[in-house]
């Protein structure tokens, strides 16, 4: 069997940085992407990033593109998702393809050791004697990919959480899943007709919900009949707790604008703190009959649209047959989760604080050669900065010996 040095799951920002690092190190690698390169970035293409380009581009990727003379954005530029995708990620993928195989439409279904069960060689480096086997769905056919090491950079965007109490589905939510918007909508652009003149229930209290609230407020002021109710679970005076002396001006401005919307919403609109969704059932008119509990009182209402900005979580089914120690609270790998918890304390989630908390040792797990990198390594924690993922890639490479001789590879089953 052909065994690659490295299999990379996901061709988003972190996965492409890993591919660039593999190209620079001269190791054989294959990138397995369920959709298209940077597909998830394309889904929020109209959103402007909080941080500058220099915080969102990786050193390996920049080195590869500069070596090819690619014209890059200015370091201080604040890009939209589409600008970031077309001016950095797609050129990076094109450059990587000259030495690294990128297989689009290749969905990884499972990762296991080629000849070791989950309970064998517990916590032992002897597990590395056998390569990883990745079961991949390509165009409806199952294929095998073998690799000595795996970087899981598949992210969390494809697995949104549930909007009901305690993170479980509300009554009726499972049946209505496909009609509810769990990702960032574009009410002022491509999806204007879906929200203009309609009544929307917005759930959530993070920056995604804030982005949508600001957009819906602008639409409500421009188009008569546009209304929304913004319901957030926390008991607070404001939806977003400001970060003292926030070093990211775009984030600080969004916080200010969203809190202003909550304090003075357009006519017919409202912000409801201490609220949770109990039920959301589709009606014959394509809307939703909703039960909300607000400060202990149950309300019955009807909405045309529901936007559930309730966060995302990792798909841990990929590595169920591996020895991965995950956090019971975040579902992320234990080393990263523990470091983030220690760094955050009682303060609000801040991606810049989280970045400083990590190092190579946080990436280690009982399964040698398997690393969960990027947003997925944060589990349910949303305080992720792309630059953190790039640093994780460099740390993971520093922990691996992918330059073993052909004889050593043969002895290890490679």
PDB file of N, CA and C in Angstrom, residues 239-330:
ATOM      1  N   UNK A 239     -26.133  42.687  25.146  1.00  0.00           N
ATOM      2  CA  UNK A 239     -25.901  41.378  24.529  1.00  0.00           C
ATOM      3  C   UNK A 239     -24.441  40.967  24.526  1.00  0.00           C
ATOM      4  N   UNK A 240     -23.542  41.905  24.225  1.00  0.00           N
ATOM      5  CA  UNK A 240     -22.118  41.612  24.140  1.00  0.00           C
ATOM      6  C   UNK A 240     -21.358  42.366  25.212  1.00  0.00           C
ATOM      7  N   UNK A 241     -20.571  41.665  25.955  1.00  0.00           N
ATOM      8  CA  UNK A 241     -19.746  42.289  26.968  1.00  0.00           C
ATOM      9  C   UNK A 241     -18.476  42.838  26.319  1.00  0.00           C
ATOM     10  N   UNK A 242     -18.268  44.160  26.349  1.00  0.00           N
ATOM     11  CA  UNK A 242     -17.090  44.734  25.693  1.00  0.00           C
ATOM     12  C   UNK A 242     -15.794  44.245  26.322  1.00  0.00           C
ATOM     13  N   UNK A 243     -14.775  44.129  25.490  1.00  0.00           N
ATOM     14  CA  UNK A 243     -13.438  43.777  25.962  1.00  0.00           C
ATOM     15  C   UNK A 243     -12.688  45.071  26.250  1.00  0.00           C
ATOM     16  N   UNK A 244     -12.178  45.207  27.448  1.00  0.00           N
ATOM     17  CA  UNK A 244     -11.476  46.436  27.833  1.00  0.00           C
ATOM     18  C   UNK A 244     -10.310  46.709  26.892  1.00  0.00           C
ATOM     19  N   UNK A 245     -10.268  47.931  26.362  1.00  0.00           N
ATOM     20  CA  UNK A 245      -9.184  48.354  25.469  1.00  0.00           C
ATOM     21  C   UNK A 245      -8.955  47.319  24.363  1.00  0.00           C
ATOM     22  N   UNK A 246     -10.026  46.941  23.732  1.00  0.00           N
ATOM     23  CA  UNK A 246      -9.973  45.917  22.688  1.00  0.00           C
ATOM     24  C   UNK A 246      -8.956  46.304  21.609  1.00  0.00           C
ATOM     25  N   UNK A 247      -7.954  45.455  21.354  1.00  0.00           N
ATOM     26  CA  UNK A 247      -6.946  45.778  20.346  1.00  0.00           C
ATOM     27  C   UNK A 247      -7.443  45.598  18.914  1.00  0.00           C
ATOM     28  N   UNK A 248      -8.641  45.030  18.731  1.00  0.00           N
ATOM     29  CA  UNK A 248      -9.198  44.846  17.391  1.00  0.00           C
ATOM     30  C   UNK A 248     -10.335  45.855  17.196  1.00  0.00           C
ATOM     31  N   UNK A 249     -10.082  46.967  16.516  1.00  0.00           N
ATOM     32  CA  UNK A 249     -11.091  48.022  16.374  1.00  0.00           C
ATOM     33  C   UNK A 249     -12.380  47.545  15.721  1.00  0.00           C
ATOM     34  N   UNK A 250     -12.292  46.653  14.735  1.00  0.00           N
ATOM     35  CA  UNK A 250     -13.495  46.168  14.060  1.00  0.00           C
ATOM     36  C   UNK A 250     -14.394  45.403  15.029  1.00  0.00           C
ATOM     37  N   UNK A 251     -13.794  44.628  15.904  1.00  0.00           N
ATOM     38  CA  UNK A 251     -14.568  43.881  16.897  1.00  0.00           C
ATOM     39  C   UNK A 251     -15.210  44.837  17.899  1.00  0.00           C
ATOM     40  N   UNK A 252     -14.445  45.815  18.331  1.00  0.00           N
ATOM     41  CA  UNK A 252     -14.982  46.794  19.278  1.00  0.00           C
ATOM     42  C   UNK A 252     -16.148  47.568  18.669  1.00  0.00           C
ATOM     43  N   UNK A 253     -16.030  47.922  17.383  1.00  0.00           N
ATOM     44  CA  UNK A 253     -17.096  48.674  16.722  1.00  0.00           C
ATOM     45  C   UNK A 253     -18.349  47.819  16.563  1.00  0.00           C
ATOM     46  N   UNK A 254     -18.189  46.537  16.216  1.00  0.00           N
ATOM     47  CA  UNK A 254     -19.358  45.664  16.117  1.00  0.00           C
ATOM     48  C   UNK A 254     -20.046  45.526  17.471  1.00  0.00           C
ATOM     49  N   UNK A 255     -19.270  45.384  18.529  1.00  0.00           N
ATOM     50  CA  UNK A 255     -19.848  45.292  19.872  1.00  0.00           C
ATOM     51  C   UNK A 255     -20.645  46.543  20.207  1.00  0.00           C
ATOM     52  N   UNK A 256     -20.076  47.697  19.889  1.00  0.00           N
ATOM     53  CA  UNK A 256     -20.762  48.969  20.172  1.00  0.00           C
ATOM     54  C   UNK A 256     -22.072  49.065  19.392  1.00  0.00           C
ATOM     55  N   UNK A 257     -22.033  48.728  18.102  1.00  0.00           N
ATOM     56  CA  UNK A 257     -23.222  48.860  17.258  1.00  0.00           C
ATOM     57  C   UNK A 257     -24.307  47.860  17.658  1.00  0.00           C
ATOM     58  N   UNK A 258     -23.904  46.639  17.976  1.00  0.00           N
ATOM     59  CA  UNK A 258     -24.895  45.630  18.367  1.00  0.00           C
ATOM     60  C   UNK A 258     -25.556  45.989  19.686  1.00  0.00           C
ATOM     61  N   UNK A 259     -24.781  46.451  20.634  1.00  0.00           N
ATOM     62  CA  UNK A 259     -25.362  46.859  21.918  1.00  0.00           C
ATOM     63  C   UNK A 259     -26.284  48.064  21.751  1.00  0.00           C
ATOM     64  N   UNK A 260     -25.950  48.931  20.791  1.00  0.00           N
ATOM     65  CA  UNK A 260     -26.816  50.077  20.515  1.00  0.00           C
ATOM     66  C   UNK A 260     -28.146  49.618  19.906  1.00  0.00           C
ATOM     67  N   UNK A 261     -28.094  48.587  19.054  1.00  0.00           N
ATOM     68  CA  UNK A 261     -29.323  48.040  18.483  1.00  0.00           C
ATOM     69  C   UNK A 261     -30.207  47.470  19.588  1.00  0.00           C
ATOM     70  N   UNK A 262     -29.595  46.753  20.527  1.00  0.00           N
ATOM     71  CA  UNK A 262     -30.359  46.179  21.632  1.00  0.00           C
ATOM     72  C   UNK A 262     -30.974  47.265  22.508  1.00  0.00           C
ATOM     73  N   UNK A 263     -30.239  48.345  22.728  1.00  0.00           N
ATOM     74  CA  UNK A 263     -30.731  49.418  23.589  1.00  0.00           C
ATOM     75  C   UNK A 263     -31.815  50.247  22.916  1.00  0.00           C
ATOM     76  N   UNK A 264     -31.731  50.405  21.603  1.00  0.00           N
ATOM     77  CA  UNK A 264     -32.713  51.198  20.872  1.00  0.00           C
ATOM     78  C   UNK A 264     -33.074  50.550  19.554  1.00  0.00           C
ATOM     79  N   UNK A 265     -33.790  49.422  19.581  1.00  0.00           N
ATOM     80  CA  UNK A 265     -34.116  48.710  18.339  1.00  0.00           C
ATOM     81  C   UNK A 265     -35.102  49.488  17.480  1.00  0.00           C
ATOM     82  N   UNK A 266     -35.147  49.197  16.178  1.00  0.00           N
ATOM     83  CA  UNK A 266     -36.139  49.841  15.314  1.00  0.00           C
ATOM     84  C   UNK A 266     -37.554  49.483  15.766  1.00  0.00           C
ATOM     85  N   UNK A 267     -38.565  50.244  15.348  1.00  0.00           N
ATOM     86  CA  UNK A 267     -39.959  49.955  15.721  1.00  0.00           C
ATOM     87  C   UNK A 267     -40.360  48.523  15.353  1.00  0.00           C
ATOM     88  N   UNK A 268     -41.010  47.862  16.286  1.00  0.00           N
ATOM     89  CA  UNK A 268     -41.451  46.500  16.047  1.00  0.00           C
ATOM     90  C   UNK A 268     -40.393  45.448  16.301  1.00  0.00           C
ATOM     91  N   UNK A 269     -39.213  45.872  16.711  1.00  0.00           N
ATOM     92  CA  UNK A 269     -38.103  44.963  16.980  1.00  0.00           C
ATOM     93  C   UNK A 269     -37.782  44.986  18.472  1.00  0.00           C
ATOM     94  N   UNK A 270     -37.076  43.947  18.932  1.00  0.00           N
ATOM     95  CA  UNK A 270     -36.777  43.887  20.360  1.00  0.00           C
ATOM     96  C   UNK A 270     -35.585  42.984  20.626  1.00  0.00           C
ATOM     97  N   UNK A 271     -34.911  43.280  21.732  1.00  0.00           N
ATOM     98  CA  UNK A 271     -33.886  42.382  22.265  1.00  0.00           C
ATOM     99  C   UNK A 271     -34.411  41.792  23.564  1.00  0.00           C
ATOM    100  N   UNK A 272     -34.342  40.460  23.679  1.00  0.00           N
ATOM    101  CA  UNK A 272     -34.840  39.762  24.858  1.00  0.00           C
ATOM    102  C   UNK A 272     -33.698  39.009  25.536  1.00  0.00           C
ATOM    103  N   UNK A 273     -33.207  39.507  26.668  1.00  0.00           N
ATOM    104  CA  UNK A 273     -32.227  38.730  27.425  1.00  0.00           C
ATOM    105  C   UNK A 273     -32.931  37.643  28.236  1.00  0.00           C
ATOM    106  N   UNK A 274     -32.144  36.740  28.803  1.00  0.00           N
ATOM    107  CA  UNK A 274     -32.674  35.652  29.632  1.00  0.00           C
ATOM    108  C   UNK A 274     -33.751  34.865  28.888  1.00  0.00           C
ATOM    109  N   UNK A 275     -33.503  34.626  27.585  1.00  0.00           N
ATOM    110  CA  UNK A 275     -34.489  33.941  26.754  1.00  0.00           C
ATOM    111  C   UNK A 275     -33.911  32.644  26.213  1.00  0.00           C
ATOM    112  N   UNK A 276     -34.762  31.646  26.073  1.00  0.00           N
ATOM    113  CA  UNK A 276     -34.323  30.389  25.466  1.00  0.00           C
ATOM    114  C   UNK A 276     -35.448  29.799  24.640  1.00  0.00           C
ATOM    115  N   UNK A 277     -35.071  29.103  23.602  1.00  0.00           N
ATOM    116  CA  UNK A 277     -36.023  28.502  22.684  1.00  0.00           C
ATOM    117  C   UNK A 277     -36.490  27.155  23.228  1.00  0.00           C
ATOM    118  N   UNK A 278     -37.799  26.994  23.364  1.00  0.00           N
ATOM    119  CA  UNK A 278     -38.367  25.730  23.832  1.00  0.00           C
ATOM    120  C   UNK A 278     -38.897  24.889  22.686  1.00  0.00           C
ATOM    121  N   UNK A 279     -39.476  25.540  21.672  1.00  0.00           N
ATOM    122  CA  UNK A 279     -40.057  24.804  20.555  1.00  0.00           C
ATOM    123  C   UNK A 279     -40.052  25.674  19.311  1.00  0.00           C
ATOM    124  N   UNK A 280     -39.879  25.024  18.154  1.00  0.00           N
ATOM    125  CA  UNK A 280     -39.928  25.708  16.862  1.00  0.00           C
ATOM    126  C   UNK A 280     -40.512  24.735  15.853  1.00  0.00           C
ATOM    127  N   UNK A 281     -41.749  24.950  15.491  1.00  0.00           N
ATOM    128  CA  UNK A 281     -42.437  24.012  14.612  1.00  0.00           C
ATOM    129  C   UNK A 281     -42.818  24.704  13.314  1.00  0.00           C
ATOM    130  N   UNK A 282     -42.563  24.040  12.205  1.00  0.00           N
ATOM    131  CA  UNK A 282     -42.905  24.586  10.897  1.00  0.00           C
ATOM    132  C   UNK A 282     -44.417  24.618  10.723  1.00  0.00           C
ATOM    133  N   UNK A 283     -44.878  25.664  10.066  1.00  0.00           N
ATOM    134  CA  UNK A 283     -46.314  25.794   9.782  1.00  0.00           C
ATOM    135  C   UNK A 283     -46.552  25.647   8.286  1.00  0.00           C
ATOM    136  N   UNK A 284     -47.802  25.495   7.920  1.00  0.00           N
ATOM    137  CA  UNK A 284     -48.138  25.320   6.499  1.00  0.00           C
ATOM    138  C   UNK A 284     -47.771  26.544   5.675  1.00  0.00           C
ATOM    139  N   UNK A 285     -47.700  27.693   6.323  1.00  0.00           N
ATOM    140  CA  UNK A 285     -47.336  28.913   5.620  1.00  0.00           C
ATOM    141  C   UNK A 285     -45.845  29.147   5.526  1.00  0.00           C
ATOM    142  N   UNK A 286     -45.049  28.140   5.804  1.00  0.00           N
ATOM    143  CA  UNK A 286     -43.588  28.178   5.709  1.00  0.00           C
ATOM    144  C   UNK A 286     -42.926  28.996   6.810  1.00  0.00           C
ATOM    145  N   UNK A 287     -43.688  29.398   7.806  1.00  0.00           N
ATOM    146  CA  UNK A 287     -43.102  30.083   8.946  1.00  0.00           C
ATOM    147  C   UNK A 287     -42.908  29.122  10.105  1.00  0.00           C
ATOM    148  N   UNK A 288     -42.790  29.669  11.304  1.00  0.00           N
ATOM    149  CA  UNK A 288     -42.528  28.879  12.494  1.00  0.00           C
ATOM    150  C   UNK A 288     -43.423  29.332  13.640  1.00  0.00           C
ATOM    151  N   UNK A 289     -44.072  28.385  14.277  1.00  0.00           N
ATOM    152  CA  UNK A 289     -44.696  28.647  15.564  1.00  0.00           C
ATOM    153  C   UNK A 289     -43.659  28.365  16.639  1.00  0.00           C
ATOM    154  N   UNK A 290     -43.448  29.351  17.508  1.00  0.00           N
ATOM    155  CA  UNK A 290     -42.311  29.306  18.422  1.00  0.00           C
ATOM    156  C   UNK A 290     -42.777  29.437  19.869  1.00  0.00           C
ATOM    157  N   UNK A 291     -42.121  28.693  20.742  1.00  0.00           N
ATOM    158  CA  UNK A 291     -42.250  28.885  22.192  1.00  0.00           C
ATOM    159  C   UNK A 291     -40.922  29.404  22.715  1.00  0.00           C
ATOM    160  N   UNK A 292     -40.961  30.547  23.353  1.00  0.00           N
ATOM    161  CA  UNK A 292     -39.790  31.133  23.993  1.00  0.00           C
ATOM    162  C   UNK A 292     -40.048  31.264  25.485  1.00  0.00           C
ATOM    163  N   UNK A 293     -39.085  30.898  26.278  1.00  0.00           N
ATOM    164  CA  UNK A 293     -39.152  31.197  27.710  1.00  0.00           C
ATOM    165  C   UNK A 293     -38.296  32.430  27.961  1.00  0.00           C
ATOM    166  N   UNK A 294     -38.922  33.488  28.447  1.00  0.00           N
ATOM    167  CA  UNK A 294     -38.231  34.752  28.681  1.00  0.00           C
ATOM    168  C   UNK A 294     -38.369  35.108  30.153  1.00  0.00           C
ATOM    169  N   UNK A 295     -37.250  35.091  30.854  1.00  0.00           N
ATOM    170  CA  UNK A 295     -37.236  35.402  32.293  1.00  0.00           C
ATOM    171  C   UNK A 295     -38.259  34.555  33.048  1.00  0.00           C
ATOM    172  N   UNK A 296     -38.373  33.292  32.650  1.00  0.00           N
ATOM    173  CA  UNK A 296     -39.251  32.367  33.358  1.00  0.00           C
ATOM    174  C   UNK A 296     -40.673  32.302  32.856  1.00  0.00           C
ATOM    175  N   UNK A 297     -41.030  33.168  31.918  1.00  0.00           N
ATOM    176  CA  UNK A 297     -42.393  33.182  31.376  1.00  0.00           C
ATOM    177  C   UNK A 297     -42.388  32.657  29.944  1.00  0.00           C
ATOM    178  N   UNK A 298     -43.295  31.738  29.641  1.00  0.00           N
ATOM    179  CA  UNK A 298     -43.364  31.153  28.308  1.00  0.00           C
ATOM    180  C   UNK A 298     -44.211  32.038  27.396  1.00  0.00           C
ATOM    181  N   UNK A 299     -43.666  32.341  26.227  1.00  0.00           N
ATOM    182  CA  UNK A 299     -44.374  33.140  25.238  1.00  0.00           C
ATOM    183  C   UNK A 299     -44.568  32.303  23.971  1.00  0.00           C
ATOM    184  N   UNK A 300     -45.720  32.478  23.323  1.00  0.00           N
ATOM    185  CA  UNK A 300     -46.005  31.826  22.050  1.00  0.00           C
ATOM    186  C   UNK A 300     -46.015  32.899  20.968  1.00  0.00           C
ATOM    187  N   UNK A 301     -45.335  32.627  19.853  1.00  0.00           N
ATOM    188  CA  UNK A 301     -45.191  33.657  18.831  1.00  0.00           C
ATOM    189  C   UNK A 301     -45.054  32.977  17.460  1.00  0.00           C
ATOM    190  N   UNK A 302     -45.052  33.790  16.426  1.00  0.00           N
ATOM    191  CA  UNK A 302     -44.887  33.279  15.061  1.00  0.00           C
ATOM    192  C   UNK A 302     -43.834  34.126  14.345  1.00  0.00           C
ATOM    193  N   UNK A 303     -42.944  33.453  13.617  1.00  0.00           N
ATOM    194  CA  UNK A 303     -41.893  34.137  12.862  1.00  0.00           C
ATOM    195  C   UNK A 303     -41.810  33.539  11.459  1.00  0.00           C
ATOM    196  N   UNK A 304     -41.397  34.382  10.528  1.00  0.00           N
ATOM    197  CA  UNK A 304     -41.188  33.909   9.151  1.00  0.00           C
ATOM    198  C   UNK A 304     -39.839  33.214   8.995  1.00  0.00           C
ATOM    199  N   UNK A 305     -38.841  33.682   9.739  1.00  0.00           N
ATOM    200  CA  UNK A 305     -37.481  33.148   9.625  1.00  0.00           C
ATOM    201  C   UNK A 305     -36.902  32.944  11.022  1.00  0.00           C
ATOM    202  N   UNK A 306     -36.004  31.972  11.129  1.00  0.00           N
ATOM    203  CA  UNK A 306     -35.224  31.793  12.360  1.00  0.00           C
ATOM    204  C   UNK A 306     -33.753  31.740  11.972  1.00  0.00           C
ATOM    205  N   UNK A 307     -32.953  32.564  12.640  1.00  0.00           N
ATOM    206  CA  UNK A 307     -31.500  32.515  12.500  1.00  0.00           C
ATOM    207  C   UNK A 307     -30.945  32.089  13.858  1.00  0.00           C
ATOM    208  N   UNK A 308     -30.302  30.948  13.894  1.00  0.00           N
ATOM    209  CA  UNK A 308     -29.775  30.403  15.150  1.00  0.00           C
ATOM    210  C   UNK A 308     -28.256  30.495  15.150  1.00  0.00           C
ATOM    211  N   UNK A 309     -27.749  31.579  15.693  1.00  0.00           N
ATOM    212  CA  UNK A 309     -26.295  31.763  15.820  1.00  0.00           C
ATOM    213  C   UNK A 309     -25.863  31.212  17.168  1.00  0.00           C
ATOM    214  N   UNK A 310     -25.889  29.894  17.277  1.00  0.00           N
ATOM    215  CA  UNK A 310     -25.696  29.229  18.565  1.00  0.00           C
ATOM    216  C   UNK A 310     -24.372  28.486  18.652  1.00  0.00           C
ATOM    217  N   UNK A 311     -23.475  28.767  17.726  1.00  0.00           N
ATOM    218  CA  UNK A 311     -22.150  28.170  17.791  1.00  0.00           C
ATOM    219  C   UNK A 311     -22.051  26.852  17.042  1.00  0.00           C
ATOM    220  N   UNK A 312     -20.846  26.303  17.074  1.00  0.00           N
ATOM    221  CA  UNK A 312     -20.524  25.091  16.334  1.00  0.00           C
ATOM    222  C   UNK A 312     -19.767  24.139  17.255  1.00  0.00           C
ATOM    223  N   UNK A 313     -19.685  22.909  16.826  1.00  0.00           N
ATOM    224  CA  UNK A 313     -18.962  21.936  17.641  1.00  0.00           C
ATOM    225  C   UNK A 313     -18.217  20.963  16.744  1.00  0.00           C
ATOM    226  N   UNK A 314     -17.165  20.337  17.240  1.00  0.00           N
ATOM    227  CA  UNK A 314     -16.369  19.437  16.391  1.00  0.00           C
ATOM    228  C   UNK A 314     -17.091  18.124  16.120  1.00  0.00           C
ATOM    229  N   UNK A 315     -16.822  17.563  14.953  1.00  0.00           N
ATOM    230  CA  UNK A 315     -17.319  16.242  14.615  1.00  0.00           C
ATOM    231  C   UNK A 315     -16.285  15.225  15.094  1.00  0.00           C
ATOM    232  N   UNK A 316     -16.552  14.619  16.257  1.00  0.00           N
ATOM    233  CA  UNK A 316     -15.578  13.692  16.814  1.00  0.00           C
ATOM    234  C   UNK A 316     -15.752  12.264  16.305  1.00  0.00           C
ATOM    235  N   UNK A 317     -16.686  12.070  15.380  1.00  0.00           N
ATOM    236  CA  UNK A 317     -16.878  10.730  14.826  1.00  0.00           C
ATOM    237  C   UNK A 317     -15.670  10.285  14.009  1.00  0.00           C
ATOM    238  N   UNK A 318     -14.916  11.236  13.480  1.00  0.00           N
ATOM    239  CA  UNK A 318     -13.768  10.884  12.649  1.00  0.00           C
ATOM    240  C   UNK A 318     -12.737  10.063  13.407  1.00  0.00           C
ATOM    241  N   UNK A 319     -12.563  10.363  14.685  1.00  0.00           N
ATOM    242  CA  UNK A 319     -11.472   9.713  15.432  1.00  0.00           C
ATOM    243  C   UNK A 319     -11.978   8.891  16.605  1.00  0.00           C
ATOM    244  N   UNK A 320     -13.169   8.328  16.468  1.00  0.00           N
ATOM    245  CA  UNK A 320     -13.711   7.502  17.536  1.00  0.00           C
ATOM    246  C   UNK A 320     -12.866   6.253  17.783  1.00  0.00           C
ATOM    247  N   UNK A 321     -12.135   5.783  16.766  1.00  0.00           N
ATOM    248  CA  UNK A 321     -11.317   4.575  16.910  1.00  0.00           C
ATOM    249  C   UNK A 321      -9.872   4.882  17.277  1.00  0.00           C
ATOM    250  N   UNK A 322      -9.597   6.136  17.608  1.00  0.00           N
ATOM    251  CA  UNK A 322      -8.260   6.542  18.030  1.00  0.00           C
ATOM    252  C   UNK A 322      -8.264   6.901  19.510  1.00  0.00           C
ATOM    253  N   UNK A 323      -7.086   6.976  20.077  1.00  0.00           N
ATOM    254  CA  UNK A 323      -6.952   7.290  21.498  1.00  0.00           C
ATOM    255  C   UNK A 323      -6.800   8.808  21.668  1.00  0.00           C
ATOM    256  N   UNK A 324      -7.926   9.486  21.610  1.00  0.00           N
ATOM    257  CA  UNK A 324      -7.957  10.944  21.714  1.00  0.00           C
ATOM    258  C   UNK A 324      -8.615  11.336  23.029  1.00  0.00           C
ATOM    259  N   UNK A 325      -7.924  12.140  23.817  1.00  0.00           N
ATOM    260  CA  UNK A 325      -8.438  12.609  25.103  1.00  0.00           C
ATOM    261  C   UNK A 325      -9.113  13.957  24.876  1.00  0.00           C
ATOM    262  N   UNK A 326     -10.440  13.983  24.973  1.00  0.00           N
ATOM    263  CA  UNK A 326     -11.171  15.211  24.713  1.00  0.00           C
ATOM    264  C   UNK A 326     -11.781  15.777  25.990  1.00  0.00           C
ATOM    265  N   UNK A 327     -12.040  17.067  25.961  1.00  0.00           N
ATOM    266  CA  UNK A 327     -12.586  17.777  27.118  1.00  0.00           C
ATOM    267  C   UNK A 327     -14.087  17.524  27.239  1.00  0.00           C
ATOM    268  N   UNK A 328     -14.537  17.236  28.434  1.00  0.00           N
ATOM    269  CA  UNK A 328     -15.957  16.973  28.649  1.00  0.00           C
ATOM    270  C   UNK A 328     -16.811  18.225  28.501  1.00  0.00           C
ATOM    271  N   UNK A 329     -16.211  19.401  28.536  1.00  0.00           N
ATOM    272  CA  UNK A 329     -16.980  20.636  28.424  1.00  0.00           C
ATOM    273  C   UNK A 329     -16.973  21.205  27.004  1.00  0.00           C
ATOM    274  N   UNK A 330     -15.808  21.216  26.352  1.00  0.00           N
ATOM    275  CA  UNK A 330     -15.707  21.852  25.039  1.00  0.00           C
ATOM    276  C   UNK A 330     -15.715  20.874  23.882  1.00  0.00           C
TER     277      UNK A 330
END
